[in-house]
Coordinates of C-alpha atoms and ligand atoms in Angstrom, one line a residue:
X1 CA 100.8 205.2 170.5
X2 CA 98.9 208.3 169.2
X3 CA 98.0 211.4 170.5
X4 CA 96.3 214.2 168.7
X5 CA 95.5 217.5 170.2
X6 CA 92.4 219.3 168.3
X7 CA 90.3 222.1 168.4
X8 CA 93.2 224.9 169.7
X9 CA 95.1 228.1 168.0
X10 CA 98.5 226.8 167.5
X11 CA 101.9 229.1 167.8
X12 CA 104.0 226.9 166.2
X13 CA 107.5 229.3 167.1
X14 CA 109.0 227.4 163.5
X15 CA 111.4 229.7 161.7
X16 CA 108.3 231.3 159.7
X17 CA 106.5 232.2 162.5
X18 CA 103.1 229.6 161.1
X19 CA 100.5 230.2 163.5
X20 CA 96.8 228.4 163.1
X21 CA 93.6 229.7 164.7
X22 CA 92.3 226.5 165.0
X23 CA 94.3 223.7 164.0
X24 CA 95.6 220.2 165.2
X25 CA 99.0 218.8 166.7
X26 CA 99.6 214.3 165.6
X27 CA 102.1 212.8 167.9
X28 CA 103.3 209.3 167.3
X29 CA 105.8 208.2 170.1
X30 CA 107.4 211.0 171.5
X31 CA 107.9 212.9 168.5
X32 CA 105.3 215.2 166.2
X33 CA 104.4 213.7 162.6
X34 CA 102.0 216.9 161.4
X35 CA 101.2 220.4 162.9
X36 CA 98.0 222.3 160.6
X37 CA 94.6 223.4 160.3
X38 CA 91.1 222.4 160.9
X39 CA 90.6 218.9 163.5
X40 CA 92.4 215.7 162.3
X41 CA 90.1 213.4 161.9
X42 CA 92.3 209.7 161.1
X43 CA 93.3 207.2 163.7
X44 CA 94.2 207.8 167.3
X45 CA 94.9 206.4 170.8
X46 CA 94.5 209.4 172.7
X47 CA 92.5 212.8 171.7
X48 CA 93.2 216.1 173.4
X49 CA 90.7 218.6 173.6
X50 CA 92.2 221.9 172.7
X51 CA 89.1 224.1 172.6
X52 CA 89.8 227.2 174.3
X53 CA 93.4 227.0 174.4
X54 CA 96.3 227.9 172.8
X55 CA 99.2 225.5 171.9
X56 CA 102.6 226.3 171.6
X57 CA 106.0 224.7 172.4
X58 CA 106.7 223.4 176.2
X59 CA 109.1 226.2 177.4
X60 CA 112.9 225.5 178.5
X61 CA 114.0 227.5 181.2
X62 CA 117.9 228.4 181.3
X63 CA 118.9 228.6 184.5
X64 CA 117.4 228.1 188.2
X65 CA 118.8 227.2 191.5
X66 CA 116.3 224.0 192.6
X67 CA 117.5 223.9 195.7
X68 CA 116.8 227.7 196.8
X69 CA 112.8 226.5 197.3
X70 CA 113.6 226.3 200.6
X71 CA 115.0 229.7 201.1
X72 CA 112.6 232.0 199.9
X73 CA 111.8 235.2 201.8
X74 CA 115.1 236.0 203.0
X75 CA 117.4 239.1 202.1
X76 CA 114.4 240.9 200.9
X77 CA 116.2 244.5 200.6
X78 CA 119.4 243.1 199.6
X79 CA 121.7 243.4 196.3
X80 CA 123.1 240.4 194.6
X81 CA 126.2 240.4 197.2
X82 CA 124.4 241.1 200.4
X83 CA 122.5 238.6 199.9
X84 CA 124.7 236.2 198.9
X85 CA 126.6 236.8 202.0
X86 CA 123.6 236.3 204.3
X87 CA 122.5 233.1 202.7
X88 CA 125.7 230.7 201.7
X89 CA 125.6 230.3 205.5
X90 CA 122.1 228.8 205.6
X91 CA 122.5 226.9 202.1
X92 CA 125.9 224.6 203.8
X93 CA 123.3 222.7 205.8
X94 CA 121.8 221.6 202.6
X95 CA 121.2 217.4 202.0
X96 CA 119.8 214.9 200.4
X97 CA 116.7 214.9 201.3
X98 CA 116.2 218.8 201.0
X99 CA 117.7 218.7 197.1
X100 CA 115.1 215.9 196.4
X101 CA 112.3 217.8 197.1
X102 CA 113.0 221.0 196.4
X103 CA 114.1 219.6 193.0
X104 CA 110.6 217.7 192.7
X105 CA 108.8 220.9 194.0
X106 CA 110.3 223.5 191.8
X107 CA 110.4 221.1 189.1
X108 CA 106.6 220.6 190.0
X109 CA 105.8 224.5 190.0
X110 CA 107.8 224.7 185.9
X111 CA 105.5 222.1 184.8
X112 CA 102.6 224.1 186.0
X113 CA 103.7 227.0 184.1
X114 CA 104.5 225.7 180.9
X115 CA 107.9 223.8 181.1
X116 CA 108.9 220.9 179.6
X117 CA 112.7 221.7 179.8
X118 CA 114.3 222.9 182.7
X119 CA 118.4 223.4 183.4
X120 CA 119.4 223.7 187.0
X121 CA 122.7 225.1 188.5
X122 CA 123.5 223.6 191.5
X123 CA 126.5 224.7 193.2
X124 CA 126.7 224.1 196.8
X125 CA 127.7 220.7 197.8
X126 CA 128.8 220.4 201.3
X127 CA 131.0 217.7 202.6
X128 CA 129.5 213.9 202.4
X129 CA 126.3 215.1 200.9
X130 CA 126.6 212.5 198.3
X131 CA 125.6 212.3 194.3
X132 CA 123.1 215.4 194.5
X133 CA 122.8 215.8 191.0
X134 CA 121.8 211.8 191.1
X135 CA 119.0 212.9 193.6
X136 CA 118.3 215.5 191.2
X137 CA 117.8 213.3 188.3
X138 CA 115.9 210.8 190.2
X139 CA 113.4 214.0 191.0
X140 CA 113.4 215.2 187.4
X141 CA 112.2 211.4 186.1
X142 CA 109.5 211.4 189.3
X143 CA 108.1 214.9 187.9
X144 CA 108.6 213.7 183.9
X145 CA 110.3 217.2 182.8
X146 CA 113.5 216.8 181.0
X147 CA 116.7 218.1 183.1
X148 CA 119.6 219.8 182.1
X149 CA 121.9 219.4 185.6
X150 CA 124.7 222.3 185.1
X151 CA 127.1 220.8 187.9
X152 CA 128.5 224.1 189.7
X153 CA 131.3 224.6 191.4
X154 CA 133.2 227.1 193.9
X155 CA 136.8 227.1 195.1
X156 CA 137.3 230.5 196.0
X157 CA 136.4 231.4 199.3
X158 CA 136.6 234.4 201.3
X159 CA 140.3 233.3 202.6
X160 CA 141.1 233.8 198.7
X161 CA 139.5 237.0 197.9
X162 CA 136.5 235.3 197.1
X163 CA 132.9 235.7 198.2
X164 CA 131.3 232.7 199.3
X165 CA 132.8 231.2 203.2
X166 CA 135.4 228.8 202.8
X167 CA 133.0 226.1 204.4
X168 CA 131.2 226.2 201.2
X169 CA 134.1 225.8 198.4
X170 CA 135.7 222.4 197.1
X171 CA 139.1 222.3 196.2
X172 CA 139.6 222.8 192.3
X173 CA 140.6 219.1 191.6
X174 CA 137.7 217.9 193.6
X175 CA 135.1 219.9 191.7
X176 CA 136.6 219.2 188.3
X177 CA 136.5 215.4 189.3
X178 CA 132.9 215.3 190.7
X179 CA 132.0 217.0 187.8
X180 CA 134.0 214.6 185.4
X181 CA 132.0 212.2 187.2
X182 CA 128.8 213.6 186.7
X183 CA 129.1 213.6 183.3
X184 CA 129.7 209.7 183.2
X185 CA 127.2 208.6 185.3
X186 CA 124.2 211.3 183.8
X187 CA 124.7 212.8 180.9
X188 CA 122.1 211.2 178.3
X189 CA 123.5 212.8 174.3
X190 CA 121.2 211.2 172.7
X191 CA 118.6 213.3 170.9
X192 CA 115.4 212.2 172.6
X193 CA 117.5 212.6 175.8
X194 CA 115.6 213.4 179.5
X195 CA 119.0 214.2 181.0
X196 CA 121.9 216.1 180.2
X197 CA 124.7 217.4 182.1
X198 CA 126.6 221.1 181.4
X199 CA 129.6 222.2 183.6
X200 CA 128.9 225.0 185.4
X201 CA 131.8 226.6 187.8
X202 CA 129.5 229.5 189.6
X203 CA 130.5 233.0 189.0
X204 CA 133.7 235.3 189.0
X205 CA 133.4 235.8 192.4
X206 CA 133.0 232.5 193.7
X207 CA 135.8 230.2 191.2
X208 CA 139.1 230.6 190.5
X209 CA 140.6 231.3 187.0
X210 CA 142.1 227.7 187.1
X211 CA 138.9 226.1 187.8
X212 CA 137.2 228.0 185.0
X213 CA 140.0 227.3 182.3
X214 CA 140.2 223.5 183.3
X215 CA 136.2 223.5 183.7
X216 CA 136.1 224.4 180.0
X217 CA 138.5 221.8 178.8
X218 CA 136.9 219.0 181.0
X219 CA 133.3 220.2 178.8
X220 CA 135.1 220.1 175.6
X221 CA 136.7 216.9 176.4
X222 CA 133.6 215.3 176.8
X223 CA 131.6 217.2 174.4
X224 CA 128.8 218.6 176.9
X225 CA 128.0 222.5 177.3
X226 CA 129.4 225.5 179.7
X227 CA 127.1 227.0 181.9
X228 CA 128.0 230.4 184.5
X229 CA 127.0 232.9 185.9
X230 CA 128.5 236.9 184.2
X231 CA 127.6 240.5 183.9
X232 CA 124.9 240.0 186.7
X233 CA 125.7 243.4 188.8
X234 CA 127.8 246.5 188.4
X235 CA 129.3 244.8 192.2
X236 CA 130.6 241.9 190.1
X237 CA 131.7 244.4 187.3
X238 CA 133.9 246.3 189.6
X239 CA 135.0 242.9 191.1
X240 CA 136.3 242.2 187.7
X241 CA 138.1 245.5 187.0
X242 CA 140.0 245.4 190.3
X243 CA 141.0 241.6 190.2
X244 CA 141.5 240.8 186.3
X245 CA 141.8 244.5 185.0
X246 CA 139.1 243.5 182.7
X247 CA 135.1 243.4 182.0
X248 CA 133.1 240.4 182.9
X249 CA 133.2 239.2 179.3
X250 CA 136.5 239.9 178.2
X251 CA 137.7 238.1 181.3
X252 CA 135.4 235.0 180.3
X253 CA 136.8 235.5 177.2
X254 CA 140.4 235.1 177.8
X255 CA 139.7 232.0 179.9
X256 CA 138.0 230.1 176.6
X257 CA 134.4 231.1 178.0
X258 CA 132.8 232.5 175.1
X259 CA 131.9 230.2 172.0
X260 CA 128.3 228.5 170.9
X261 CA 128.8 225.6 173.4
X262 CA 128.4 228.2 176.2
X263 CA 125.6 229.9 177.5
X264 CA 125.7 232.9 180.7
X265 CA 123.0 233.7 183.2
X266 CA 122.5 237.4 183.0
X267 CA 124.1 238.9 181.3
X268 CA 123.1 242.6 182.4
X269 CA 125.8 244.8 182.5
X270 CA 127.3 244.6 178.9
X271 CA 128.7 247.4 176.9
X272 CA 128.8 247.4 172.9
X273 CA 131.4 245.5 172.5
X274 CA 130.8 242.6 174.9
X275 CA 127.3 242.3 173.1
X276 CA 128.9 242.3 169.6
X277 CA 131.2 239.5 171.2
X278 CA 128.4 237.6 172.4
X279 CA 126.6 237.6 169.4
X280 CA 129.9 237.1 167.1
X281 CA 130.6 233.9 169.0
X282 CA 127.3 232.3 169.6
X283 CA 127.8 232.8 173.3
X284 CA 123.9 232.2 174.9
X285 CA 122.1 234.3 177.5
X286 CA 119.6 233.1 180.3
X287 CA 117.4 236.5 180.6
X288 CA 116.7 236.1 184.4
X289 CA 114.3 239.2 184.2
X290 CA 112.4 238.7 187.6
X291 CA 115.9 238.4 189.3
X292 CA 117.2 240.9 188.4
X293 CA 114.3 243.1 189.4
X294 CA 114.0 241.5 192.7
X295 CA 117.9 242.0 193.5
X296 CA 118.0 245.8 191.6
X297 CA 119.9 244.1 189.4
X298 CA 119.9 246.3 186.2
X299 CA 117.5 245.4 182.7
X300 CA 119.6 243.2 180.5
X301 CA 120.0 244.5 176.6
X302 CA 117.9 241.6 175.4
X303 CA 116.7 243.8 171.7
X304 CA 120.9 244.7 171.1
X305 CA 121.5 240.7 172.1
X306 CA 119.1 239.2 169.6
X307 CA 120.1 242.2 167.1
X308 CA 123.6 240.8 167.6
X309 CA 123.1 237.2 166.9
X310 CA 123.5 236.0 170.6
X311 CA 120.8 233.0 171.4
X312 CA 118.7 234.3 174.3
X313 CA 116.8 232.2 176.5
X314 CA 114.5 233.1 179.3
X315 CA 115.1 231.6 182.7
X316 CA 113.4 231.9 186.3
X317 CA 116.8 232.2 188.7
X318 CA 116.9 230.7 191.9
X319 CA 113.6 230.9 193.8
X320 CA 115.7 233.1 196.8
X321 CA 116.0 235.8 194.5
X322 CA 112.8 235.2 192.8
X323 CA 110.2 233.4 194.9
X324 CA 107.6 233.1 192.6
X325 CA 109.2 229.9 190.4
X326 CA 107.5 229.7 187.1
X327 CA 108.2 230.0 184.1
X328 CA 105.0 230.9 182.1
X329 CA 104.8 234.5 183.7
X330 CA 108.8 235.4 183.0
X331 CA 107.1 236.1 179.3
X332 CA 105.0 238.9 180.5
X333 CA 108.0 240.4 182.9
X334 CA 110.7 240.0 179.7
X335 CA 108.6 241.8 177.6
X336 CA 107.6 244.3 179.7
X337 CA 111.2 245.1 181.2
X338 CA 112.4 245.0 177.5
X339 CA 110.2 247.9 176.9
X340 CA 110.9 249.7 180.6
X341 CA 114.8 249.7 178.7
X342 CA 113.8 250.2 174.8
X343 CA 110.3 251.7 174.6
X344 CA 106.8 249.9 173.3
X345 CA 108.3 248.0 170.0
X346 CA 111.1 246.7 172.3
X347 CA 110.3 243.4 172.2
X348 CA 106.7 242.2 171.1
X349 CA 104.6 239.2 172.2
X350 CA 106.1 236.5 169.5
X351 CA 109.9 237.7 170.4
X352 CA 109.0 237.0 173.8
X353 CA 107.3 233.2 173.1
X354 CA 110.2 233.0 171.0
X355 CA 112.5 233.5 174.0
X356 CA 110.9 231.1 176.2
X357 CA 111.0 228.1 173.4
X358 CA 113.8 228.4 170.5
X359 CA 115.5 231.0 172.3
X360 CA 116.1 228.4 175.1
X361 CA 116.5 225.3 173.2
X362 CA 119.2 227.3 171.2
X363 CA 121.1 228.0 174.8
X364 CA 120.9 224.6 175.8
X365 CA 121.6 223.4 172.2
X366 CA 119.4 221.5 171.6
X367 CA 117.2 223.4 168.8
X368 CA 117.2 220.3 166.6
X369 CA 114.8 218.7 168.6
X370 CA 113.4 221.2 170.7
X371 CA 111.4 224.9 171.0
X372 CA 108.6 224.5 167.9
X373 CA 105.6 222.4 167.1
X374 CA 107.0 221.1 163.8
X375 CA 107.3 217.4 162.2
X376 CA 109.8 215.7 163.8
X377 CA 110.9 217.7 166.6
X378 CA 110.0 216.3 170.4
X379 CA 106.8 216.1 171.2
X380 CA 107.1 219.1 174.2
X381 CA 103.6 221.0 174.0
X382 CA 102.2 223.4 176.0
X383 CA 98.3 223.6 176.0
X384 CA 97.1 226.8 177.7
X385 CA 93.4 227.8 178.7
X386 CA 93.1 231.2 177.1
X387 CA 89.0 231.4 177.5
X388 CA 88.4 232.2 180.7
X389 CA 87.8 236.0 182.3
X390 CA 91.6 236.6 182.3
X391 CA 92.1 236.6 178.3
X392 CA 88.4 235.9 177.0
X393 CA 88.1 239.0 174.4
X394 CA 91.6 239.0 173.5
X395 CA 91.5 238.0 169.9
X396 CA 95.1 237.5 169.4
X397 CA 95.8 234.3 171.6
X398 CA 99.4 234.8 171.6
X399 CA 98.7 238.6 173.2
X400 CA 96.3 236.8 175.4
X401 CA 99.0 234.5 176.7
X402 CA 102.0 237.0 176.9
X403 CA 100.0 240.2 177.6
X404 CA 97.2 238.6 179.6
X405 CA 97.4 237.7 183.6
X406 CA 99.4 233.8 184.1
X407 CA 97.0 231.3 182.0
X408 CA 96.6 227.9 183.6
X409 CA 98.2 225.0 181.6
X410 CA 95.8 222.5 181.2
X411 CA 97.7 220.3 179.8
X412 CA 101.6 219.8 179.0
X413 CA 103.1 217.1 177.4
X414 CA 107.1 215.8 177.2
X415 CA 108.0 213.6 174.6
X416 CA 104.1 212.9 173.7
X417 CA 104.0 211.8 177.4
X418 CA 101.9 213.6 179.7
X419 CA 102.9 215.5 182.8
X420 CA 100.1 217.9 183.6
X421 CA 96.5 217.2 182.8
X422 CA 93.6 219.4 183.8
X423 CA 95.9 221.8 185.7
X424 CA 97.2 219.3 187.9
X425 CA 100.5 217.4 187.9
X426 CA 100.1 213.8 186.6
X427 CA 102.9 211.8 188.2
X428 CA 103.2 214.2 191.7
X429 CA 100.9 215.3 194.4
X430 CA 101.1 219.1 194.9
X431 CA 99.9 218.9 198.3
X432 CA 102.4 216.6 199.4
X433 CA 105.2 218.6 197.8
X434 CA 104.5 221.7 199.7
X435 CA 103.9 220.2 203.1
X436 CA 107.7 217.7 202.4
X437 CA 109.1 221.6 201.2
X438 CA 107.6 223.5 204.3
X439 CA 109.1 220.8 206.6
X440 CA 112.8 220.9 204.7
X441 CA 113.0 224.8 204.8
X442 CA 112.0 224.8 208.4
X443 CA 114.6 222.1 209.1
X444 CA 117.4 223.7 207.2
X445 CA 116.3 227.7 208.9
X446 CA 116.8 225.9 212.5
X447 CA 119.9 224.2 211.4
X448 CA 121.5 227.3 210.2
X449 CA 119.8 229.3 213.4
X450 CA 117.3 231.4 212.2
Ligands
ZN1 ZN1 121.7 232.2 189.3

């Protein structure tokens, strides 16, 4: 099977930067065989029209909460904590059913923004909900985005010094052996894979040190990556002072958290040496940029990160603290927030496309196959429609995309497959998903009393 896409500007995001103004894109299977100039003009099954868009890598977000789709609109004035507090009450009456399609929905609102590769942390697993992150990768294939399922955990409730209420944490050994068995049933290695699985303990505030230092082992052991949140607040920085007599990242480090199998969400408060550490050890960053605006979070050092070394990837958050969802538009906001922090040559259009593809890939290590439009690599394209009022006039279509309002995808593609066409989801019905996610967040409110 062959599918060529002709007729667009390409951004290929390779390691030169090659960009065409009007080239082509040959896929043959699921992976690309040629990326250059001009229309291709040999033998094809399939032909994309690319005129008036531009092409450029499917974009892998880093980290994301699915399941928060059906708690948006809550907490609206509160910090990271406060809000926290008010909503691990409502998330314990989470199921099945609600992971499923909030996991389809979100999944549903990534594609339409550009995303071809989208890790979830999922942390909250109350008592007999079952194999969520099964339910998770059953929604991922129904969508046809890849899925990287970080299987969070939290033993440290409130009783412990912790955050979260006890009604919401495991016991150590339980989460360390449902994640154990996460990994065997659904963690695909294989290059070409749809579904991986990273272990993800949630946050200093919310896990023990045992679970984190055992977490890492049980990753190592079977070779998969570490995924947590750090650095997120100057709350959580102060809640690592007082308990561990340490920063965020030297704490992390002492447990055998930094290295280039990890990557952190956040990643905000860092001081010179904790971003010379990062970037000395490979140690990734998910640059959550509408987050942390929404919470008051703080402007992460993305320029002194990528000056460092570190891999930085961009990703959405959960969609409580960040109810928009989509991926495409967290360009725009990590460029300009870049520039709030480091002044106009902060970051420029390219660094930020380069975030949302390699940058990602990188975190989620898989930039062997993923994050550019070159031979060989997966076939994950984005096509986006760059001619219409909102970027017409823009001559430089990578300014038009990153600078301009949210372009509409018109087509995506995962593994040479495709998954949005015309704007619209191929394999899902929009207007079902919001009516099935309007009915599960009204359910779960009720439940929890509001
Ligand atoms: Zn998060």
């Amino acid at each position: 099977m062959r599918t060529v896409v002709n007729g667009c500007a390409i951004a290929t995001v390779d390691g030169a930067g090659t960009e065409y103004p009007h080239g082509h894109v040959v896929i043959d299977g699921d992976r690309i065989t040629a990326v250059g100039a001009g229309d291709f003009d040999g033998p094809a099954d399939q032909v994309i029209d690319g005129r008036g868009c531009l092409a450029t890598p499917g974009l892998v977000n880093t980290h994301h909460h699915l399941y928060q789709w059906a708690t948006r609109g809550l907490a609206q004035q509160s910090n990271l904590f406060d809000w926290l507090v008010e909503l691990y009450p409502v998330w314990a009456g989470i199921d099945d059913e609600l992971v499923y399609v909030t996991t389809a929905a979100g999944l549903g609102a990534l594609a339409l923004s550009g995303c071809t590769t989208a890790a979830d942390h999922h942390y909250v697993f109350p008592r007999g909900s079952g194999d969520l992150i099964g339910t998770q990768v059953e929604a991922a294939g129904a969508v046809g985005v890849r899925l990287h399922a970080c299987r969070g955990s939290m033993d440290l409730g409130v009783s412990q010094g912790g955050l979260p209420p006890d009604s919401v944490v495991e016991s150590t050994d339980a989460a360390l052996a449902a994640t154990a068995e996460a990994i065997e049933r659904h963690h695909d290695p294989s290059p070409s894979s749809r579904v991986r699985v990273a272990v993800a303990p949630c946050s200093p505030f919310s896990v023990t040190s045992d679970l984190m230092r055992e977490a890492a082992s049980l990753a190592r052991a079977h070779g998969v990556r570490l995924h947590t949140h750090l650095a997120e607040t100057v709350e959580e920085d102060a809640f690592c002072r007082d308990r561990f007599g340490c920063t965020p990242v030297e704490y992390a480090e002492k447990l055998g958290w930094l290295g280039d199998d990890v990557w952190l969400a956040h990643g905000v408060h860092l001081d010179d040496g904790a971003v010379a550490r990062l970037g000395a050890t490979g140690t990734g960053v998910a640059h959550c940029p509408s987050s942390n605006a929404r919470l008051g979070a703080g402007i992460a050092r993305v320029r002194d990160l990528l000056d460092a070394g570190a891999p930085v990837g961009l990703g959405v958050d959960g969609t409580a603290s960040q109810e928009a969802g989509e991926l495409g538009p967290e360009l725009r906001q990590a460029m300009l927030v870049a520039r709030l922090r480091g002044g106009p040559a902060a970051l420029t259009a390219r660094e930020a496309l380069a975030l949302g593809t390699t940058g990602g890939a990188r975190c989620l290590g898989r930039d062997g196959e993923l994050g550019s439009l070159e031979p060989g690599k997966l076939a994950d394209l984005a096509l986006w429609r760059i001619d219409g009022i909102g970027h017409a006039g823009i001559d430089d279509p990578v300014a038009a995309l990153v600078f301009g309002p949210p372009a509409r995808v018109e087509a995506l593609l995962v593994g040479g497959r495709p998954v949005v066409r015309a704007g619209r989801l191929v394999h899902a019905d929009e207007d079902s998903l919001a009516r099935d996610l309007t009915r599960v967040s009204r359910t779960l409110l009720r439940k929890a009393g509001r």
